[in-house]
Coordinates of C-alpha atoms in Angstrom, one line a residue:
X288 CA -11.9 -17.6 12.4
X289 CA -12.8 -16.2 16.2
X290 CA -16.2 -15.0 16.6
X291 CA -16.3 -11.4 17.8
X292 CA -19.9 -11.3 18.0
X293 CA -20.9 -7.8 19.7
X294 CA -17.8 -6.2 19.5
X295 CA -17.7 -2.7 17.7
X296 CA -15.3 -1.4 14.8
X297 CA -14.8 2.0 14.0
X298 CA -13.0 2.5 11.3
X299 CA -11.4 6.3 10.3
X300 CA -11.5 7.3 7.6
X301 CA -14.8 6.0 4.3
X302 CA -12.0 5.4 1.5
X303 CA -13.0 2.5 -1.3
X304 CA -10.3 0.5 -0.2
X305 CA -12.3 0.9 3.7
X306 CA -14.7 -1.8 2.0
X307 CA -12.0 -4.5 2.5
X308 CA -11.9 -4.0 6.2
X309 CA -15.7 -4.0 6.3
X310 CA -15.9 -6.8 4.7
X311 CA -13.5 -9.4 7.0
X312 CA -14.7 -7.4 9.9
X313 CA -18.3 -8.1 9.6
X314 CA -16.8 -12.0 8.7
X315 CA -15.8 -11.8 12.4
X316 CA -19.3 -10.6 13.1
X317 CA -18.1 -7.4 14.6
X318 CA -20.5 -4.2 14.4
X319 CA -18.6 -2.3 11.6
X320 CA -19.0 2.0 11.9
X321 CA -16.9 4.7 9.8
X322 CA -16.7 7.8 10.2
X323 CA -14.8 11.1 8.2
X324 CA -15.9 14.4 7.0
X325 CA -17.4 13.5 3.6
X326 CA -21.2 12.7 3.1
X327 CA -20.7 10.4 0.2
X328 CA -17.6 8.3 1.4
X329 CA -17.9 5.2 -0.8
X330 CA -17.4 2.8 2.4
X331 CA -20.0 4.5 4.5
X332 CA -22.7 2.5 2.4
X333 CA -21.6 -0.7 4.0
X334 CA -21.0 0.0 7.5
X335 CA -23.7 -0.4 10.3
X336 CA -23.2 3.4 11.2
X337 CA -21.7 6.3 9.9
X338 CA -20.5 9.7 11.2
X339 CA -19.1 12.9 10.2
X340 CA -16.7 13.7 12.9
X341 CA -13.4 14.6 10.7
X342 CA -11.2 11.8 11.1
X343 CA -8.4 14.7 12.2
X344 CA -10.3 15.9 15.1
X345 CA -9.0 13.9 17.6
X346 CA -11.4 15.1 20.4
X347 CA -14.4 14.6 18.8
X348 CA -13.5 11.2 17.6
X349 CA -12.7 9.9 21.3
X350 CA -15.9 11.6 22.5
X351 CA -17.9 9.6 19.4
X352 CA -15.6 6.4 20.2
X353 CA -17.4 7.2 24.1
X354 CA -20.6 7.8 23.1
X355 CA -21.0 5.0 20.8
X356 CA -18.7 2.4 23.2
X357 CA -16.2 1.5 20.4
X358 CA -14.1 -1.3 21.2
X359 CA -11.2 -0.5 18.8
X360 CA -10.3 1.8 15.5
X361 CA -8.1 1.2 12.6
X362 CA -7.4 3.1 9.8
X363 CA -4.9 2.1 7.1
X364 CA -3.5 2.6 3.1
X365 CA -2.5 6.2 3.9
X366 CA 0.0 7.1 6.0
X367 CA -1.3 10.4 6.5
X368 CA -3.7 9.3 9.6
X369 CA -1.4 7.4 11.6
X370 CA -0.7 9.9 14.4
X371 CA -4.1 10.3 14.2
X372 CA -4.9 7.1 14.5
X373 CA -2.3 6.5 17.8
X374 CA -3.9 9.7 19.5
X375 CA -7.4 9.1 19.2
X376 CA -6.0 5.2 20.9
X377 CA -4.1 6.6 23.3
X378 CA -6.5 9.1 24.9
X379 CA -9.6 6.6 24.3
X380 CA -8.0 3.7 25.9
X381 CA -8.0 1.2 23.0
X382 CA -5.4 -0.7 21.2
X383 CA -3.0 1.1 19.5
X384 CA -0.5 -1.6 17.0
X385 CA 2.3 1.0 16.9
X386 CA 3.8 4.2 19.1
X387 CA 4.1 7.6 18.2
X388 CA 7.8 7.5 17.7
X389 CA 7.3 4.6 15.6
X390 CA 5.2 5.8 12.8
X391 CA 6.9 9.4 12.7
X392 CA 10.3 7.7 12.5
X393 CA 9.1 4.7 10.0
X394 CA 6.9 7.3 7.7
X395 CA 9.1 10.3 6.9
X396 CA 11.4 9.1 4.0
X397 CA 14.5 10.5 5.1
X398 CA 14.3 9.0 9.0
X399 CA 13.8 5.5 7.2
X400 CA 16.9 5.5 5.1
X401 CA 18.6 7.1 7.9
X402 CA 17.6 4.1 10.2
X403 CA 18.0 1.3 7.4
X404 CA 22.0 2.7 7.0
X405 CA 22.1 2.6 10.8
X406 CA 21.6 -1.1 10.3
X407 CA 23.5 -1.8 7.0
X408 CA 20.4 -1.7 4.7
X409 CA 21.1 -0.6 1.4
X410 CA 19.1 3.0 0.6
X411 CA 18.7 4.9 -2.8
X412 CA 21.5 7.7 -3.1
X413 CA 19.6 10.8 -2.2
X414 CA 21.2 14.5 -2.5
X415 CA 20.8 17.0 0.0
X416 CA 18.9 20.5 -1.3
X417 CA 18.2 23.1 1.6
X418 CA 16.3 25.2 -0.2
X419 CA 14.7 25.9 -3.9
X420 CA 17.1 29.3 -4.1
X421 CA 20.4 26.8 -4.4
X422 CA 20.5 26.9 -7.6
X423 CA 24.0 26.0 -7.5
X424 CA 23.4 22.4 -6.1
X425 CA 20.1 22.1 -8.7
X426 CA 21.8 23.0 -11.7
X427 CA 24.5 20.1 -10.4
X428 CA 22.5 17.8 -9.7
X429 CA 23.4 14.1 -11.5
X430 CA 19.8 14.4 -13.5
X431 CA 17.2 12.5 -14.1
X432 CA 16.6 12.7 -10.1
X433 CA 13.4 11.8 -8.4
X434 CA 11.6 15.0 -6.4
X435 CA 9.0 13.6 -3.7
X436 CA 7.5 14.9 -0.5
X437 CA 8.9 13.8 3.0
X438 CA 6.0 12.6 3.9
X439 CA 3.4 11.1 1.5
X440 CA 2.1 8.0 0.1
X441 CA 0.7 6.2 -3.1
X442 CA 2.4 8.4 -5.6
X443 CA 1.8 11.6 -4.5
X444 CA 3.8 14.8 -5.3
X445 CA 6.3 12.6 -7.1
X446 CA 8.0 14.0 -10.3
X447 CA 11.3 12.6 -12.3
X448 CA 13.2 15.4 -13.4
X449 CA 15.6 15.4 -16.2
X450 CA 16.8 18.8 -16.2
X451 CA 17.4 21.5 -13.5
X452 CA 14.1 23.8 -15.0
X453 CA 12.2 20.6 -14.6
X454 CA 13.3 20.2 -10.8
X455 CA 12.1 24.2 -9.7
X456 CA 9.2 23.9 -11.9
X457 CA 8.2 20.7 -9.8
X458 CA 9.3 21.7 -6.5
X459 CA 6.4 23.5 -5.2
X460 CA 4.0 20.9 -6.3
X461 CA 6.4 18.0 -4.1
X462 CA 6.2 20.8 -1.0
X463 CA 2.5 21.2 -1.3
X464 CA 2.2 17.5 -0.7
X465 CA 4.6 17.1 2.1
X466 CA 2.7 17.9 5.9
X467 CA 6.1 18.5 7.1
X468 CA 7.5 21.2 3.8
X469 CA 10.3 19.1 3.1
X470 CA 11.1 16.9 -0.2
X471 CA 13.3 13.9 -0.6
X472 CA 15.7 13.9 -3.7
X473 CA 17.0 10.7 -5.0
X474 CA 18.8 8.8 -7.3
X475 CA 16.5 8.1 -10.4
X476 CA 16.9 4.6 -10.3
X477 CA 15.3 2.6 -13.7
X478 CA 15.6 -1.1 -12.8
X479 CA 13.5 -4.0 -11.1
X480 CA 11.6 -3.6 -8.0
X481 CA 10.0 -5.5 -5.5
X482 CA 7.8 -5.5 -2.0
X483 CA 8.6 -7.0 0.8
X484 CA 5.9 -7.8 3.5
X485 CA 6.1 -8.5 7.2
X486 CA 3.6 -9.7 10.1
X487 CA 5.1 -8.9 14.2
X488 CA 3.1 -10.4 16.8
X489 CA 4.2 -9.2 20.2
X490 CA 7.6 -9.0 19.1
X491 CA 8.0 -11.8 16.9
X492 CA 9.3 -10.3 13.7
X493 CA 8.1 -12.6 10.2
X494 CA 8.9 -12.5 6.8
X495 CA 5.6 -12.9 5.2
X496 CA 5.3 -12.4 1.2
X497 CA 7.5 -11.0 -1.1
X498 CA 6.7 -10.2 -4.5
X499 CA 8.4 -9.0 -8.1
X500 CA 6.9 -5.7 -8.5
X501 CA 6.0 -5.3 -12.6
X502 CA 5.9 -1.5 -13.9
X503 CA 5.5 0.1 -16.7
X504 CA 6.2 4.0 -17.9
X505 CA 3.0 5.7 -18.7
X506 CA 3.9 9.2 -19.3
X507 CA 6.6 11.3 -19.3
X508 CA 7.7 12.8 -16.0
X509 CA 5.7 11.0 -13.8
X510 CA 6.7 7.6 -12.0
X511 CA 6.0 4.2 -13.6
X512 CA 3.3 2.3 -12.0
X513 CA 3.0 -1.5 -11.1
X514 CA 0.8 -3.3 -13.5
X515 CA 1.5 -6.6 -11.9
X516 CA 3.1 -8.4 -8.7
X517 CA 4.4 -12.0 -8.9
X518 CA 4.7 -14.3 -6.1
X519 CA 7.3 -15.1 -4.4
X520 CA 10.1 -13.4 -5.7
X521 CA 12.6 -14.8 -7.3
X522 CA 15.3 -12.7 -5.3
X523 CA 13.8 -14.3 -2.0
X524 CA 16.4 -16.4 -0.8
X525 CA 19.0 -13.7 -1.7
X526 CA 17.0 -11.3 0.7
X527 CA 16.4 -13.6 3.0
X528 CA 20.3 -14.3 3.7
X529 CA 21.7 -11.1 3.6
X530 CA 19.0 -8.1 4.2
X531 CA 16.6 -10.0 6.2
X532 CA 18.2 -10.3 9.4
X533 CA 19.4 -6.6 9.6
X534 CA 15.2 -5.5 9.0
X535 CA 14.4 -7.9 12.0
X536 CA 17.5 -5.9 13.9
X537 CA 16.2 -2.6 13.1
X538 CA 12.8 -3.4 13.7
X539 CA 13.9 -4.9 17.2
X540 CA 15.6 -1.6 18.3
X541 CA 12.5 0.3 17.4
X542 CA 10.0 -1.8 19.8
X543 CA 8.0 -2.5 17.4
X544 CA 5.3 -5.1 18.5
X545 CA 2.7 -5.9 16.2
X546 CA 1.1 -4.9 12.5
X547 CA 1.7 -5.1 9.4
X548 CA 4.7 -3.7 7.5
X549 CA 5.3 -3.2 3.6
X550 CA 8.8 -2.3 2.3
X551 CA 9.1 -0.9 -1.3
X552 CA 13.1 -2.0 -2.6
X553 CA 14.3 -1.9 -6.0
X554 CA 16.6 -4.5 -7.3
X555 CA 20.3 -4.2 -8.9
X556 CA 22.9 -6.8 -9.7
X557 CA 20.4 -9.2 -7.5
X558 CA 20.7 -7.0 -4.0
X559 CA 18.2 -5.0 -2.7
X560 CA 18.4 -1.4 -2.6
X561 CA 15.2 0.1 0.1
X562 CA 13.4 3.3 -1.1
X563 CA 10.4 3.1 1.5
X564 CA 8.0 1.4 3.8
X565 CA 4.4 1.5 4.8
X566 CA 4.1 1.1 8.8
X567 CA -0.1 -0.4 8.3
X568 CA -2.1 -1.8 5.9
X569 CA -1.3 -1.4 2.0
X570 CA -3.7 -1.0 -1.1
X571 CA -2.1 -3.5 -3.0
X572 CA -4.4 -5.8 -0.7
X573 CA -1.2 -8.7 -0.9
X574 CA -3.3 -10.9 2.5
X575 CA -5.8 -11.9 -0.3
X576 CA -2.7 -14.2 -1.7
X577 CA -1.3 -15.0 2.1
X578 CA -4.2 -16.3 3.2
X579 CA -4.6 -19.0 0.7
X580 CA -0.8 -19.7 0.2
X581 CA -0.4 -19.9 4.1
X582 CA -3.7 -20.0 5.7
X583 CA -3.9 -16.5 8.1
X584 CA -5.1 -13.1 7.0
X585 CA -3.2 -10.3 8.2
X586 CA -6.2 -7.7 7.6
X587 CA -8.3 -10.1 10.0
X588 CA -5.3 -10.2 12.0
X589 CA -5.0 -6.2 12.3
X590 CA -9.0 -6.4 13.0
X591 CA -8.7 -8.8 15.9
X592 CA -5.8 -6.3 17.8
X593 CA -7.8 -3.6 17.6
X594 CA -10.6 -4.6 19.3
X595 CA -9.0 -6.8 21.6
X596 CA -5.4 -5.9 21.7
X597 CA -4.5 -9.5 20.3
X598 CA -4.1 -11.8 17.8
X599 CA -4.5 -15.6 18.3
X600 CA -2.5 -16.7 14.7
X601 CA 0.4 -19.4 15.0
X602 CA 2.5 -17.4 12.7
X603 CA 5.6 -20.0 13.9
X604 CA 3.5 -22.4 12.0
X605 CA 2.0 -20.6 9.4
X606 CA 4.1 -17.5 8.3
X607 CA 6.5 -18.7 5.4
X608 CA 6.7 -16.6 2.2
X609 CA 8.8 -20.2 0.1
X610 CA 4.5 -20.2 -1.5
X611 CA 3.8 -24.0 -3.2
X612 CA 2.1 -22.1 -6.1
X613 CA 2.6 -19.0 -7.9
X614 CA 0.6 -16.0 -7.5
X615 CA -0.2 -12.9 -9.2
X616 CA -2.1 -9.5 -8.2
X617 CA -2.8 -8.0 -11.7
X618 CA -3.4 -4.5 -11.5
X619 CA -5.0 -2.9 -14.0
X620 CA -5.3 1.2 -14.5
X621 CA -6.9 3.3 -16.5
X622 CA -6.3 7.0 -18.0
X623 CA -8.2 10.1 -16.4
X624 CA -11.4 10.6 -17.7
X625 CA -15.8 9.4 -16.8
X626 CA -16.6 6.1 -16.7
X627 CA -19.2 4.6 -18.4
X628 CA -18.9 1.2 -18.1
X629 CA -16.4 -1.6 -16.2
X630 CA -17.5 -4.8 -17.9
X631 CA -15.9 -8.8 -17.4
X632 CA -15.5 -8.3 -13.3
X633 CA -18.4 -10.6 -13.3
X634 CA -16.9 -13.1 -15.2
X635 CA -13.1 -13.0 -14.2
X636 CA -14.0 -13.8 -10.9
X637 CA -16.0 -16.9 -11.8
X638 CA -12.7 -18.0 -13.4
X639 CA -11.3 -21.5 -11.6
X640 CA -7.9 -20.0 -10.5
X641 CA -9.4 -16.5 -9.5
X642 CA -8.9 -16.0 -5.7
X643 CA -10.7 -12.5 -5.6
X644 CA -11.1 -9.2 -7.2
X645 CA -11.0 -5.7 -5.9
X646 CA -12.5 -2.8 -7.6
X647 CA -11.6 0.9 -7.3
X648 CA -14.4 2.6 -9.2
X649 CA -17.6 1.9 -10.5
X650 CA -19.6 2.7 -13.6
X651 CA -20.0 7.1 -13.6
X652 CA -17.1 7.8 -11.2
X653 CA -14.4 10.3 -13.1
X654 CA -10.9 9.7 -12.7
X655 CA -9.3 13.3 -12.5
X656 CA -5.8 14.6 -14.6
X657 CA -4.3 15.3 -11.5
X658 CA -4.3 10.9 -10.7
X659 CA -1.6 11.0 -13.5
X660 CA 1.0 9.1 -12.1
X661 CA -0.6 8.1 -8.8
X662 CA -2.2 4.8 -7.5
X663 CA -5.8 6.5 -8.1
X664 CA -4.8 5.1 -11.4
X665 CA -5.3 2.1 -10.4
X666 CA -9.7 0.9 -11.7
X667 CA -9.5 -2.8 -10.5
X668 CA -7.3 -5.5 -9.0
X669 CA -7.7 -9.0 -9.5
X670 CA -5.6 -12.0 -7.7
X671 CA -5.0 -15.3 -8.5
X672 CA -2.8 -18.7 -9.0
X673 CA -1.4 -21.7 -10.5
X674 CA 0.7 -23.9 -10.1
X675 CA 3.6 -23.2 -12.6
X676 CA 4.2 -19.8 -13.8
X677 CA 3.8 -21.1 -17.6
X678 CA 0.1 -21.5 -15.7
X679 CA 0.0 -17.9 -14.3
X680 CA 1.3 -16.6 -18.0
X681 CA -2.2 -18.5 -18.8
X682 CA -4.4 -17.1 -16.0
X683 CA -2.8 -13.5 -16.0
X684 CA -3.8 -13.6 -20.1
X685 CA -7.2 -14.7 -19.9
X686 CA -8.0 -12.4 -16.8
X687 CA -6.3 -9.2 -19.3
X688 CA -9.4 -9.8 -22.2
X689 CA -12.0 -10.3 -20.1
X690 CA -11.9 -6.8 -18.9
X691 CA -13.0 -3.7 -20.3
X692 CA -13.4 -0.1 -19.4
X693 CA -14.9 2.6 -21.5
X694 CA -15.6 6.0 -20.7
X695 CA -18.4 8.2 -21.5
X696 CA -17.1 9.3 -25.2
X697 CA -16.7 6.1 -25.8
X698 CA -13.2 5.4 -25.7
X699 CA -11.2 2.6 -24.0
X700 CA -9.7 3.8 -20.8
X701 CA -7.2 0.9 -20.2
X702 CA -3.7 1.3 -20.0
X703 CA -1.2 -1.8 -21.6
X704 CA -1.6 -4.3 -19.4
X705 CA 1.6 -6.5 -18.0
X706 CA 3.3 -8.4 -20.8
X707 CA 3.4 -12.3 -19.4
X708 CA 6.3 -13.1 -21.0
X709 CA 8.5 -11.4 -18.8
X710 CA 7.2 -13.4 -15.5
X711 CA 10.8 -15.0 -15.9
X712 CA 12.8 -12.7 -16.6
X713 CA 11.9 -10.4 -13.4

């Protein structure tokens, strides 16, 4: 791992998930700050400094990146600070992994799909409403559709609607979560999923990990959310011969350089069918599993280029998502209420096959009604392996009783965990 001794890390925005970068960056030995508007940002209580320059405020950010002689920023798991994230790059002269045109292009929903038919890439059918007064269109709409905002990430704004009251009664909320005031409405699709992660390295282009995304419905109206990912996916080499090369082709005519990409795809009859990507890092923290299936860590990776515009990974050598073992990111999540307690953490990551674990709360945080059907469902992840998936099944059901979440009336806040015995079926 290259030493970075002296070098200095700002990193935008104090999120839990922040934590993770703090914790490879300062592996690297690099001087780790953060910085955001809130006093109580859960990741400003491991960096070396913190500030409370908004992380919006372009100018004051360059003039803090100045005064404290940063030698790179990076933000991530929300797409929301990517532009951002390039300005405050651009006019501070450090490395930026991605243009302008790139992230606006790659984050709004509707540009995506527009690019991927561009290139041949299967897209989820969406229908084309100009304005919450056609009531025409609505009330013809081939329900249940799937209302979401342009713009916005980790389950935000999204309803299913099943009839046309549904849709106007939800439409304002989708707006009010869209930075743009536009919504995307799709083709309710109830089948398999899966994610699909990339690493580009000056150009170079690599399939990286992809995984069967496991959901489950929780409530009615809201999105199912993963309670599992398995590793590697077992519609792999069907991706790799027929949608692969057209991502790399579309990605070429972009420019895109270097980062990390996430693409979220359900599956029918086999074939992928693209519903969105993430142009930066993603919460479901999948370079835990890379690095030990394949020896490099994208994170550290993303660390490296932005505070020395480079990475020095043989991805030629390394990058190959065919893993030798079989891996799992369990993700457990709970239902809104206080905590009182997370118990087993301890103990689940003492287990032999347990790579790491990732927690989202701690004992006395509150998980709020309006999480419902978001990723702030989400109280812990844990990752791990083994060498069959009759193994994993093993693993995944020892790691499911060990943990426990109550909340402060005493109730058990854990949703129903992923049911092992469908590893082989998805």
């Amino acid at each position: 791992m290259k030493d970075l001794t002296g070098k200095k890390l700002l990193i935008l925005g104090g999120i839990p998930l922040s934590n993770e970068v703090i914790k490879y960056a300062k592996q690297l030995n690099l001087d780790v700050y953060v910085t955001d508007y809130l006093e109580d940002s859960p990741a400003k209580k491991n960096a070396d400094k913190s500030f409370m320059t908004s992380t919006t405020d372009v100018e004051a950010v360059v003039k803090l990146i100045k005064q404290e002689r940063v030698d790179g920023t990076i933000t991530g798991f929300v797409d929301l600070l990517l532009p951002y994230y390039h300005d405050i790059c651009m006019q501070s002269g450090l490395p930026c992994y991605a243009t302008k045109d790139q992230f606006e292009k790659l984050i709004d929903k509707v540009t995506f799909k527009q690019l991927c038919r561009d290139f041949g890439i299967p897209v989820v059918e969406e229908y084309k409403i100009d304005d919450i007064s056609d009531i025409n269109t609505i009330n013809n709409l081939p329900y249940p559709v799937l209302l979401k905002p342009a713009d916005n990430s980790g389950g935000r704004g999204i309803t299913i609607c099943k009839t046309s009251d549904e849709f106007i009664d939800n439409y304002n909320k989708s707006i009010s979560f869209s930075k743009s005031k536009q919504v995307v409405v799709e083709k309710y699709m109830n089948t398999k999923e899966v994610t699909i992660f990339y690493v580009l390295q000056d150009g170079d282009i690599k399939l990286t990990a992809m995984g069967d995304r496991h959901i489950q419905h929780f409530k009615e109206g809201v999105i199912p959310l993963p309670v599992a990912y398995t590793f590697p996916s077992i519609y792999l080499e069907e991706y790799e011969k027929t949608i692969h090369p057209k991502v790399v082709d579309m990605f070429t005519s972009l420019g895109m350089k270097n980062g990390m990409v996430f693409i979220q795809s359900f599956v029918e009859d086999g074939k992928c069918i693209f519903y969105e990507m993430g142009y930066r890092l993603t919460g479901s923290l999948e370079y835990k599993i890379i690095e030990h299936a394949s020896g490099y860590n994208p994170l550290t990776m993303m660390i490296e280029h932005a505070v020395t515009g480079k990475t020095n990974v043989d991805l030629e050598k390394l990058a190959n998502p065919h893993f030798d073992n079989k891996y799992c990111n369990i993700t457990f999540l709970v239902k809104p209420g206080k905590i009182k307690a997370i118990e087993g953490l301890e103990e689940i990551k003492k287990m032999h096959n347990v790579l790491d674990i990732f927690p989202s709360y701690k004992d006395g945080d509150e998980i709020p009604e309006s999480a419902l059907g978001t990723l702030k469902q989400v109280v812990a992840r844990v990752f791990a392996y083994a060498s069959s998936n009759e193994e994993l099944s093993r693993v995944m059901d020892e790691v499911h009783t060990k943990l426990k979440v109550t909340s402060t009336e005493g109730e058990n806040m854990l949703l129903p965990h992923f049911n092992t015995a469908n590893i082989e079926e998805i």
